[in-house]
mmCIF file of C-alpha atoms in Angstrom:
data_model
loop_
_atom_site.group_PDB
_atom_site.id
_atom_site.type_symbol
_atom_site.label_atom_id
_atom_site.label_comp_id
_atom_site.label_asym_id
_atom_site.label_seq_id
_atom_site.Cartn_x
_atom_site.Cartn_y
_atom_site.Cartn_z
ATOM 1 C CA MET A 1 14.816 -7.053 -18.948
ATOM 2 C CA ARG A 2 12.716 -9.878 -19.861
ATOM 3 C CA ILE A 3 13.698 -13.315 -18.462
ATOM 4 C CA ASP A 4 12.270 -16.576 -19.834
ATOM 5 C CA LEU A 5 12.154 -19.725 -17.659
ATOM 6 C CA ASP A 6 11.680 -23.237 -18.791
ATOM 7 C CA ARG A 7 9.020 -25.157 -17.038
ATOM 8 C CA ARG A 8 11.251 -26.505 -14.372
ATOM 9 C CA SER A 9 13.105 -23.262 -13.557
ATOM 10 C CA LYS A 10 9.336 -21.748 -13.252
ATOM 11 C CA ALA A 11 8.535 -24.461 -10.818
ATOM 12 C CA VAL A 12 11.551 -24.308 -8.470
ATOM 13 C CA LEU A 13 11.323 -20.390 -8.404
ATOM 14 C CA HIS A 14 7.708 -20.825 -7.642
ATOM 15 C CA HIS A 15 8.460 -23.152 -4.643
ATOM 16 C CA ILE A 16 10.915 -21.197 -3.296
ATOM 17 C CA VAL A 17 8.662 -17.719 -3.120
ATOM 18 C CA ASP A 18 6.065 -19.953 -1.539
ATOM 19 C CA GLU A 19 8.346 -21.371 1.175
ATOM 20 C CA TYR A 20 9.881 -17.821 1.734
ATOM 21 C CA ILE A 21 6.204 -16.039 1.744
ATOM 22 C CA LEU A 22 5.333 -19.096 4.401
ATOM 23 C CA THR A 23 8.658 -18.985 6.833
ATOM 24 C CA GLY A 24 10.890 -16.203 5.688
ATOM 25 C CA GLU A 25 13.632 -18.563 5.772
ATOM 26 C CA PRO A 26 16.163 -19.360 3.088
ATOM 27 C CA VAL A 27 14.980 -22.482 1.072
ATOM 28 C CA GLY A 28 17.591 -25.499 0.279
ATOM 29 C CA SER A 29 17.565 -27.673 -2.652
ATOM 30 C CA LYS A 30 16.049 -30.835 -0.486
ATOM 31 C CA THR A 31 13.350 -28.701 0.581
ATOM 32 C CA VAL A 32 12.366 -27.831 -3.201
ATOM 33 C CA CYS A 33 12.906 -31.379 -3.981
ATOM 34 C CA GLN A 34 10.147 -32.503 -1.718
ATOM 35 C CA LYS A 35 7.965 -29.796 -3.060
ATOM 36 C CA LEU A 36 8.395 -30.534 -6.641
ATOM 37 C CA GLY A 37 7.020 -34.139 -6.507
ATOM 38 C CA PHE A 38 8.409 -35.343 -9.760
ATOM 39 C CA ASP A 39 11.710 -37.292 -10.057
ATOM 40 C CA VAL A 40 14.707 -34.624 -9.965
ATOM 41 C CA SER A 41 17.902 -34.867 -8.322
ATOM 42 C CA SER A 42 18.801 -32.655 -5.631
ATOM 43 C CA ALA A 43 21.772 -31.876 -7.899
ATOM 44 C CA THR A 44 19.634 -30.780 -10.576
ATOM 45 C CA VAL A 45 17.436 -28.575 -8.413
ATOM 46 C CA ARG A 46 21.111 -26.752 -7.378
ATOM 47 C CA ASN A 47 21.911 -26.030 -10.959
ATOM 48 C CA VAL A 48 18.507 -24.575 -11.720
ATOM 49 C CA MET A 49 18.951 -22.517 -8.538
ATOM 50 C CA ALA A 50 22.399 -21.590 -9.384
ATOM 51 C CA HIS A 51 20.717 -20.324 -12.723
ATOM 52 C CA LEU A 52 18.099 -18.435 -11.490
ATOM 53 C CA SER A 53 20.591 -16.736 -9.052
ATOM 54 C CA GLY A 54 22.766 -15.982 -12.415
ATOM 55 C CA VAL A 55 19.558 -14.222 -13.796
ATOM 56 C CA GLY A 56 18.955 -12.197 -10.489
ATOM 57 C CA LEU A 57 15.784 -13.905 -9.390
ATOM 58 C CA LEU A 58 17.343 -15.532 -6.155
ATOM 59 C CA TYR A 59 20.107 -14.946 -4.124
ATOM 60 C CA SER A 60 22.134 -16.596 -1.173
ATOM 61 C CA PRO A 61 22.644 -14.910 2.518
ATOM 62 C CA HIS A 62 25.999 -15.032 3.561
ATOM 63 C CA THR A 63 24.825 -17.042 6.499
ATOM 64 C CA SER A 64 23.041 -20.085 4.582
ATOM 65 C CA ALA A 65 23.199 -22.280 1.719
ATOM 66 C CA GLY A 66 19.767 -21.779 0.835
ATOM 67 C CA ARG A 67 18.075 -19.113 -1.498
ATOM 68 C CA LEU A 68 15.830 -16.485 -1.436
ATOM 69 C CA PRO A 69 14.060 -14.770 -3.737
ATOM 70 C CA THR A 70 15.254 -11.261 -5.016
ATOM 71 C CA GLU A 71 12.683 -8.267 -5.459
ATOM 72 C CA ALA A 72 12.955 -8.993 -9.155
ATOM 73 C CA GLY A 73 12.007 -12.782 -8.445
ATOM 74 C CA LEU A 74 9.321 -11.594 -6.429
ATOM 75 C CA ARG A 75 8.056 -9.535 -9.307
ATOM 76 C CA LEU A 76 8.057 -12.264 -11.727
ATOM 77 C CA PHE A 77 6.397 -14.673 -9.557
ATOM 78 C CA VAL A 78 3.745 -12.249 -8.874
ATOM 79 C CA HIS A 79 2.882 -11.273 -12.361
ATOM 80 C CA GLY A 80 3.680 -14.387 -14.110
ATOM 81 C CA LEU A 81 3.500 -17.236 -12.105
ATOM 82 C CA LEU A 82 0.767 -16.566 -9.182
ATOM 83 C CA GLU A 83 -2.029 -18.319 -8.823
ATOM 84 C CA PHE A 84 -5.005 -16.158 -7.171
ATOM 85 C CA CYS A 85 -6.826 -17.614 -4.247
ATOM 86 C CA HIS A 86 -10.863 -16.927 -4.267
ATOM 87 C CA LEU A 87 -11.478 -14.495 -1.571
ATOM 88 C CA GLY A 88 -13.889 -16.766 0.727
ATOM 89 C CA LEU A 89 -17.354 -15.957 1.655
ATOM 90 C CA VAL A 90 -17.140 -15.068 5.117
ATOM 91 C CA GLU A 91 -14.395 -12.902 4.245
ATOM 92 C CA LYS A 92 -16.621 -11.055 1.568
ATOM 93 C CA LYS A 93 -19.506 -11.213 4.094
ATOM 94 C CA GLU A 94 -17.260 -9.427 7.033
ATOM 95 C CA ILE A 95 -16.042 -6.535 4.253
ATOM 96 C CA GLU A 96 -19.704 -5.656 3.552
ATOM 97 C CA ARG A 97 -20.483 -5.996 6.884
ATOM 98 C CA ILE A 98 -18.291 -3.574 8.096
ATOM 99 C CA CYS A 99 -18.490 -1.040 5.398
ATOM 100 C CA LEU A 100 -22.352 -0.951 5.256
ATOM 101 C CA LYS A 101 -21.945 0.458 8.998
ATOM 102 C CA SER A 102 -21.005 3.762 7.759
ATOM 103 C CA ASN A 103 -24.598 4.070 6.494
ATOM 104 C CA LEU A 104 -23.238 4.894 3.064
ATOM 105 C CA VAL A 105 -21.899 8.065 4.464
ATOM 106 C CA LYS A 106 -18.567 8.576 1.840
ATOM 107 C CA GLU A 107 -15.917 9.563 4.695
ATOM 108 C CA ALA A 108 -16.865 6.666 7.248
ATOM 109 C CA LEU A 109 -17.186 4.380 4.198
ATOM 110 C CA LEU A 110 -13.783 5.016 3.556
ATOM 111 C CA GLU A 111 -12.442 4.796 6.980
ATOM 112 C CA GLU A 112 -14.472 1.304 7.782
ATOM 113 C CA ALA A 113 -12.996 -0.007 4.761
ATOM 114 C CA THR A 114 -9.653 0.958 5.307
ATOM 115 C CA GLN A 115 -10.061 -0.705 9.173
ATOM 116 C CA VAL A 116 -11.628 -3.979 7.859
ATOM 117 C CA LEU A 117 -8.859 -4.392 5.078
ATOM 118 C CA SER A 118 -5.915 -3.986 7.647
ATOM 119 C CA GLY A 119 -7.389 -6.395 10.147
ATOM 120 C CA LEU A 120 -7.924 -8.952 7.401
ATOM 121 C CA SER A 121 -4.938 -8.685 5.494
ATOM 122 C CA ARG A 122 -2.566 -7.862 8.688
ATOM 123 C CA CYS A 123 -0.864 -5.215 6.925
ATOM 124 C CA VAL A 124 -1.286 -1.639 6.973
ATOM 125 C CA SER A 125 -4.042 -0.277 4.893
ATOM 126 C CA MET A 126 -4.438 3.058 3.235
ATOM 127 C CA VAL A 127 -7.274 4.969 1.341
ATOM 128 C CA ILE A 128 -6.678 8.325 -0.498
ATOM 129 C CA THR A 129 -10.071 10.565 -1.964
ATOM 130 C CA ALA A 130 -9.413 12.944 -4.599
ATOM 131 C CA LYS A 131 -10.680 16.266 -3.161
ATOM 132 C CA THR A 132 -10.806 17.366 -6.716
ATOM 133 C CA ASP A 133 -13.762 15.439 -7.495
ATOM 134 C CA VAL A 134 -15.774 17.264 -5.154
ATOM 135 C CA THR A 135 -18.948 19.461 -6.497
ATOM 136 C CA LEU A 136 -18.855 23.126 -5.748
ATOM 137 C CA ARG A 137 -22.256 24.336 -3.862
ATOM 138 C CA GLN A 138 -20.927 27.829 -2.357
ATOM 139 C CA LEU A 139 -17.508 29.637 -2.164
ATOM 140 C CA GLU A 140 -17.149 32.452 0.395
ATOM 141 C CA PHE A 141 -14.027 34.704 1.127
ATOM 142 C CA VAL A 142 -13.321 36.178 4.506
ATOM 143 C CA GLN A 143 -10.911 38.770 5.451
ATOM 144 C CA LEU A 144 -9.065 37.913 8.278
ATOM 145 C CA SER A 145 -6.379 40.664 8.400
ATOM 146 C CA THR A 146 -4.985 42.992 5.786
ATOM 147 C CA HIS A 147 -2.659 40.187 4.562
ATOM 148 C CA GLN A 148 -4.559 37.116 5.338
ATOM 149 C CA GLY A 149 -8.111 35.879 4.192
ATOM 150 C CA LEU A 150 -10.037 32.609 4.573
ATOM 151 C CA VAL A 151 -11.684 30.844 1.875
ATOM 152 C CA VAL A 152 -14.596 28.645 2.918
ATOM 153 C CA LEU A 153 -15.631 25.857 0.486
ATOM 154 C CA VAL A 154 -19.144 24.379 0.469
ATOM 155 C CA THR A 155 -19.603 21.092 -1.239
ATOM 156 C CA GLU A 156 -22.584 19.303 -2.763
ATOM 157 C CA ASP A 157 -22.948 17.032 0.256
ATOM 158 C CA GLY A 158 -22.726 19.709 2.769
ATOM 159 C CA THR A 159 -18.821 19.314 3.662
ATOM 160 C CA ILE A 160 -17.191 22.305 4.759
ATOM 161 C CA GLU A 161 -13.529 23.446 4.280
ATOM 162 C CA ASN A 162 -11.698 26.187 5.247
ATOM 163 C CA ARG A 163 -7.972 27.248 3.701
ATOM 164 C CA ILE A 164 -6.151 30.437 5.093
ATOM 165 C CA ILE A 165 -4.660 32.215 2.085
ATOM 166 C CA ASP A 166 -2.538 35.315 2.056
ATOM 167 C CA LEU A 167 -3.945 37.776 0.394
ATOM 168 C CA PRO A 168 -2.690 39.971 -3.141
ATOM 169 C CA GLN A 169 -1.725 43.417 -1.611
ATOM 170 C CA GLY A 170 -4.178 46.435 -1.486
ATOM 171 C CA THR A 171 -7.281 43.533 -1.151
ATOM 172 C CA GLN A 172 -10.281 45.253 -0.313
ATOM 173 C CA THR A 173 -13.631 43.855 1.115
ATOM 174 C CA GLU A 174 -15.912 44.383 -2.133
ATOM 175 C CA ASP A 175 -12.764 42.448 -3.774
ATOM 176 C CA LEU A 176 -13.607 39.559 -1.935
ATOM 177 C CA ALA A 177 -17.192 39.711 -2.549
ATOM 178 C CA ARG A 178 -17.096 40.042 -5.905
ATOM 179 C CA ALA A 179 -14.938 36.913 -6.405
ATOM 180 C CA ALA A 180 -17.026 35.011 -4.291
ATOM 181 C CA ASN A 181 -20.120 36.257 -6.261
ATOM 182 C CA TYR A 182 -18.578 35.227 -9.626
ATOM 183 C CA ILE A 183 -17.397 31.740 -8.703
ATOM 184 C CA ASN A 184 -21.165 30.867 -7.313
ATOM 185 C CA ALA A 185 -22.811 32.584 -10.283
ATOM 186 C CA HIS A 186 -20.866 30.721 -12.977
ATOM 187 C CA TYR A 187 -19.640 27.581 -11.367
ATOM 188 C CA ASN A 188 -22.033 26.494 -8.874
ATOM 189 C CA GLY A 189 -22.500 22.747 -9.307
ATOM 190 C CA LYS A 190 -18.942 22.209 -11.091
ATOM 191 C CA SER A 191 -16.027 19.894 -9.515
ATOM 192 C CA LEU A 192 -13.243 21.931 -8.021
ATOM 193 C CA ASP A 193 -10.922 20.188 -11.306
ATOM 194 C CA GLU A 194 -13.223 21.755 -13.628
ATOM 195 C CA VAL A 195 -13.525 25.184 -11.876
ATOM 196 C CA LYS A 196 -9.699 25.443 -11.625
ATOM 197 C CA VAL A 197 -9.111 24.778 -15.336
ATOM 198 C CA ALA A 198 -11.866 27.457 -16.454
ATOM 199 C CA ILE A 199 -10.478 30.083 -14.303
ATOM 200 C CA SER A 200 -6.574 29.471 -15.253
ATOM 201 C CA ARG A 201 -8.140 29.661 -18.566
ATOM 202 C CA GLU A 202 -9.927 32.514 -18.205
ATOM 203 C CA ILE A 203 -6.825 34.356 -16.552
ATOM 204 C CA LYS A 204 -4.537 33.514 -19.281
ATOM 205 C CA GLN A 205 -6.608 34.388 -21.832
ATOM 206 C CA HIS A 206 -7.742 37.576 -20.232
ATOM 207 C CA GLU A 207 -11.496 36.466 -20.655
ATOM 208 C CA THR A 208 -12.671 36.856 -17.333
ATOM 209 C CA GLN A 209 -15.128 39.651 -16.532
ATOM 210 C CA LEU A 210 -13.281 40.320 -13.114
ATOM 211 C CA ASN A 211 -10.494 42.881 -12.572
ATOM 212 C CA LYS A 212 -6.697 42.008 -12.007
ATOM 213 C CA MET A 213 -7.261 42.102 -8.015
ATOM 214 C CA VAL A 214 -10.210 39.584 -8.235
ATOM 215 C CA ALA A 215 -8.401 37.153 -10.579
ATOM 216 C CA GLN A 216 -5.399 37.101 -8.348
ATOM 217 C CA LEU A 217 -7.685 36.465 -5.372
ATOM 218 C CA LEU A 218 -9.502 33.285 -7.539
ATOM 219 C CA GLU A 219 -5.876 32.008 -8.400
ATOM 220 C CA VAL A 220 -4.623 31.838 -4.918
ATOM 221 C CA GLY A 221 -8.151 30.706 -3.593
ATOM 222 C CA PHE A 222 -8.019 27.638 -5.506
ATOM 223 C CA LYS A 223 -4.195 27.073 -5.500
ATOM 224 C CA THR A 224 -4.517 26.115 -2.094
ATOM 225 C CA TRP A 225 -6.694 22.837 -3.248
ATOM 226 C CA ALA A 226 -4.528 22.034 -5.703
ATOM 227 C CA GLU A 227 -1.469 22.097 -3.516
ATOM 228 C CA LYS A 228 -3.676 19.687 -1.165
ATOM 229 C CA SER A 229 -5.853 18.075 -3.787
ATOM 230 C CA SER A 230 -5.525 14.607 -2.373
ATOM 231 C CA GLU A 231 -6.636 13.413 1.578
ATOM 232 C CA LEU A 232 -4.520 9.913 2.753
ATOM 233 C CA ILE A 233 -5.916 7.630 5.236
ATOM 234 C CA ILE A 234 -3.786 5.010 6.659
ATOM 235 C CA ARG A 235 -4.548 2.456 9.652
ATOM 236 C CA GLY A 236 -3.130 -0.656 11.184
ATOM 237 C CA GLN A 237 0.494 0.578 11.450
ATOM 238 C CA THR A 238 0.881 -1.755 14.492
ATOM 239 C CA GLN A 239 0.419 -4.652 12.115
ATOM 240 C CA LEU A 240 3.928 -4.014 10.650
ATOM 241 C CA LEU A 241 5.210 -5.069 14.122
ATOM 242 C CA GLN A 242 3.446 -8.159 13.786
ATOM 243 C CA ASN A 243 5.094 -9.379 10.712
ATOM 244 C CA ILE A 244 8.615 -9.206 11.876
ATOM 245 C CA THR A 245 10.196 -12.588 11.906
ATOM 246 C CA HIS A 246 13.857 -11.574 11.623
ATOM 247 C CA VAL A 247 16.213 -9.183 13.170
ATOM 248 C CA ASP A 248 17.235 -7.677 9.605
ATOM 249 C CA GLU A 249 13.176 -6.743 8.773
ATOM 250 C CA LEU A 250 13.607 -4.646 12.018
ATOM 251 C CA GLU A 251 15.200 -1.907 9.717
ATOM 252 C CA GLN A 252 12.945 -2.285 6.952
ATOM 253 C CA ILE A 253 10.315 -1.864 9.155
ATOM 254 C CA LYS A 254 11.605 1.386 10.674
ATOM 255 C CA ALA A 255 12.733 2.854 7.138
ATOM 256 C CA LEU A 256 8.719 2.378 6.373
ATOM 257 C CA TYR A 257 7.268 3.784 9.291
ATOM 258 C CA LYS A 258 9.217 6.856 8.216
ATOM 259 C CA VAL A 259 7.738 6.775 4.702
ATOM 260 C CA LEU A 260 4.225 6.312 6.332
ATOM 261 C CA GLU A 261 4.923 9.301 8.819
ATOM 262 C CA GLU A 262 5.808 11.543 5.609
ATOM 263 C CA LYS A 263 2.840 10.282 3.450
ATOM 264 C CA GLU A 264 3.875 12.537 0.299
ATOM 265 C CA ASN A 265 5.462 9.915 -1.539
ATOM 266 C CA LEU A 266 2.465 7.515 -0.730
ATOM 267 C CA VAL A 267 -0.009 10.274 -1.967
ATOM 268 C CA ASP A 268 1.968 10.286 -5.261
ATOM 269 C CA LEU A 269 2.154 6.377 -5.469
ATOM 270 C CA VAL A 270 -1.336 5.518 -4.341
ATOM 271 C CA GLU A 271 -2.717 8.770 -7.161
ATOM 272 C CA ALA A 272 -0.389 6.979 -9.867
ATOM 273 C CA SER A 273 -2.745 3.611 -9.266
ATOM 274 C CA ILE A 274 -5.766 5.787 -10.020
ATOM 275 C CA THR A 275 -4.684 6.149 -13.319
ATOM 276 C CA ALA A 276 -4.366 2.606 -14.433
ATOM 277 C CA GLU A 277 -7.370 0.169 -14.267
ATOM 278 C CA GLY A 278 -7.190 -3.249 -11.958
ATOM 279 C CA VAL A 279 -4.729 -3.920 -8.883
ATOM 280 C CA GLN A 280 -1.393 -2.212 -8.636
ATOM 281 C CA ILE A 281 1.292 -4.016 -7.352
ATOM 282 C CA PHE A 282 4.579 -2.448 -6.487
ATOM 283 C CA ILE A 283 7.429 -4.356 -4.796
ATOM 284 C CA GLY A 284 10.190 -2.815 -2.814
ATOM 285 C CA ALA A 285 12.813 -0.368 -4.013
ATOM 286 C CA GLU A 286 11.235 -1.181 -7.888
ATOM 287 C CA SER A 287 9.052 1.839 -6.869
ATOM 288 C CA LYS A 288 9.959 5.571 -7.855
ATOM 289 C CA TYR A 289 7.536 6.738 -4.987
ATOM 290 C CA CYS A 290 9.194 4.587 -2.095
ATOM 291 C CA HIS A 291 12.483 3.545 -1.981
ATOM 292 C CA VAL A 292 12.219 1.011 1.049
ATOM 293 C CA ALA A 293 13.439 -2.472 0.044
ATOM 294 C CA GLY A 294 11.719 -5.403 1.587
ATOM 295 C CA CYS A 295 7.967 -4.094 1.417
ATOM 296 C CA SER A 296 5.373 -3.981 -1.080
ATOM 297 C CA PHE A 297 2.211 -1.819 -1.998
ATOM 298 C CA VAL A 298 -1.048 -3.739 -3.075
ATOM 299 C CA VAL A 299 -3.420 -0.804 -4.653
ATOM 300 C CA ALA A 300 -6.556 -0.364 -6.768
ATOM 301 C CA PRO A 301 -8.930 2.610 -7.444
ATOM 302 C CA TYR A 302 -12.510 3.226 -6.990
ATOM 303 C CA MET A 303 -14.627 5.005 -9.354
ATOM 304 C CA ASN A 304 -17.637 7.579 -9.292
ATOM 305 C CA ALA A 305 -20.685 6.940 -11.032
ATOM 306 C CA LYS A 306 -19.440 8.487 -14.267
ATOM 307 C CA ARG A 307 -16.809 5.757 -14.188
ATOM 308 C CA LYS A 308 -14.322 7.928 -13.211
ATOM 309 C CA PHE A 309 -11.369 6.993 -10.889
ATOM 310 C CA ILE A 310 -11.671 9.264 -7.944
ATOM 311 C CA GLY A 311 -9.407 7.509 -5.290
ATOM 312 C CA ALA A 312 -7.489 4.215 -4.269
ATOM 313 C CA ILE A 313 -7.386 1.632 -1.556
ATOM 314 C CA GLY A 314 -4.790 -0.620 -0.745
ATOM 315 C CA VAL A 315 -2.245 -2.310 1.610
ATOM 316 C CA VAL A 316 1.647 -1.731 2.491
ATOM 317 C CA GLY A 317 3.381 -4.753 4.312
ATOM 318 C CA PRO A 318 6.286 -6.674 3.955
ATOM 319 C CA ALA A 319 7.301 -8.170 0.254
ATOM 320 C CA ARG A 320 6.667 -11.444 1.639
ATOM 321 C CA MET A 321 3.237 -10.756 2.424
ATOM 322 C CA ASN A 322 0.559 -13.384 0.651
ATOM 323 C CA TYR A 323 -0.258 -12.100 -2.545
ATOM 324 C CA SER A 324 -2.688 -14.645 -3.577
ATOM 325 C CA ARG A 325 -4.865 -13.742 -0.874
ATOM 326 C CA ILE A 326 -4.153 -10.196 -0.500
ATOM 327 C CA ILE A 327 -4.442 -8.729 -4.135
ATOM 328 C CA PRO A 328 -8.217 -10.294 -4.659
ATOM 329 C CA MET A 329 -9.163 -8.934 -1.124
ATOM 330 C CA VAL A 330 -7.721 -5.502 -1.998
ATOM 331 C CA ASP A 331 -9.774 -5.856 -5.302
ATOM 332 C CA PHE A 332 -13.062 -7.047 -3.965
ATOM 333 C CA THR A 333 -12.705 -4.250 -1.463
ATOM 334 C CA ALA A 334 -11.949 -1.601 -4.190
ATOM 335 C CA LYS A 335 -15.091 -2.731 -5.966
ATOM 336 C CA LEU A 336 -17.266 -2.827 -3.173
ATOM 337 C CA VAL A 337 -16.369 0.634 -2.186
ATOM 338 C CA THR A 338 -16.969 1.750 -5.839
ATOM 339 C CA LYS A 339 -20.572 0.251 -5.412
ATOM 340 C CA LEU A 340 -21.351 1.760 -2.197
ATOM 341 C CA ILE A 341 -20.127 5.136 -3.201
ATOM 342 C CA ASN A 342 -22.576 5.433 -5.944
ATOM 343 C CA THR A 343 -25.581 4.007 -3.803
#
């Protein structure tokens, strides 16, 4: 629902959110009057606050006459009223210094970027990297038993990954060799995404030169990477405890810890940000990926040399996080990761 506010209502909401982010406490009309700086009475401010409450942007805790922003109020503030800070030169240099410690090795770079982002933002930081973007150098199948096999994937940068798979009934050693030889001959230098799409198409259209057994092997083998196509790194969970200022925030933090442990919804959330350019902000229970009230996610994608989104980096913290500082920080870090990955 679109809510149109006049200049005074926007100013009142802006000051209430600013004060809430700073203190976490309900904000009264007297405080707002002092912040506004123009000739307006407390009664007028109270009327404006009552209107903002009526349209769902503020609410009054039962223990206080003051007001707090609702999640809808925070979203309107972030997307329409927020003035971003310029990330300071000192912070930019610190992010660059830490990231360059990785010697431009991708995995180390993402690890360092996540650590420095958590430290500077005082929030939990996270990064997701799309495994399907990696380029295939070689694939091998190893028979472990009559029922299980090992798929060994070697990527262009030398990374080796293993997956255990259930073999189709009746699989022979020569079937494994034939499947590996076919992949290595036809798809060397292709991304996993390209290989999976091509294999699936060939099997469906019966165009493959392989017999039914080998086709099944390829389908099962690449399915293991489809089921685990992204890797999530999370750092700085203890930062959540530093942000607790009220007892009622403890339950929110407990719920968020559970989300961080499960990871699956986080992967979906961060992957959703990869499909959109720029910084994405998910506030509280608005997100279908995370139903934790009182918490927010700020995420931005990073790209490869072909300008394709291949991952995302961001932070999660209390809904009253310092958005004006954190949003440009996440944006700068994502752009730096893009630059360094492609150096």
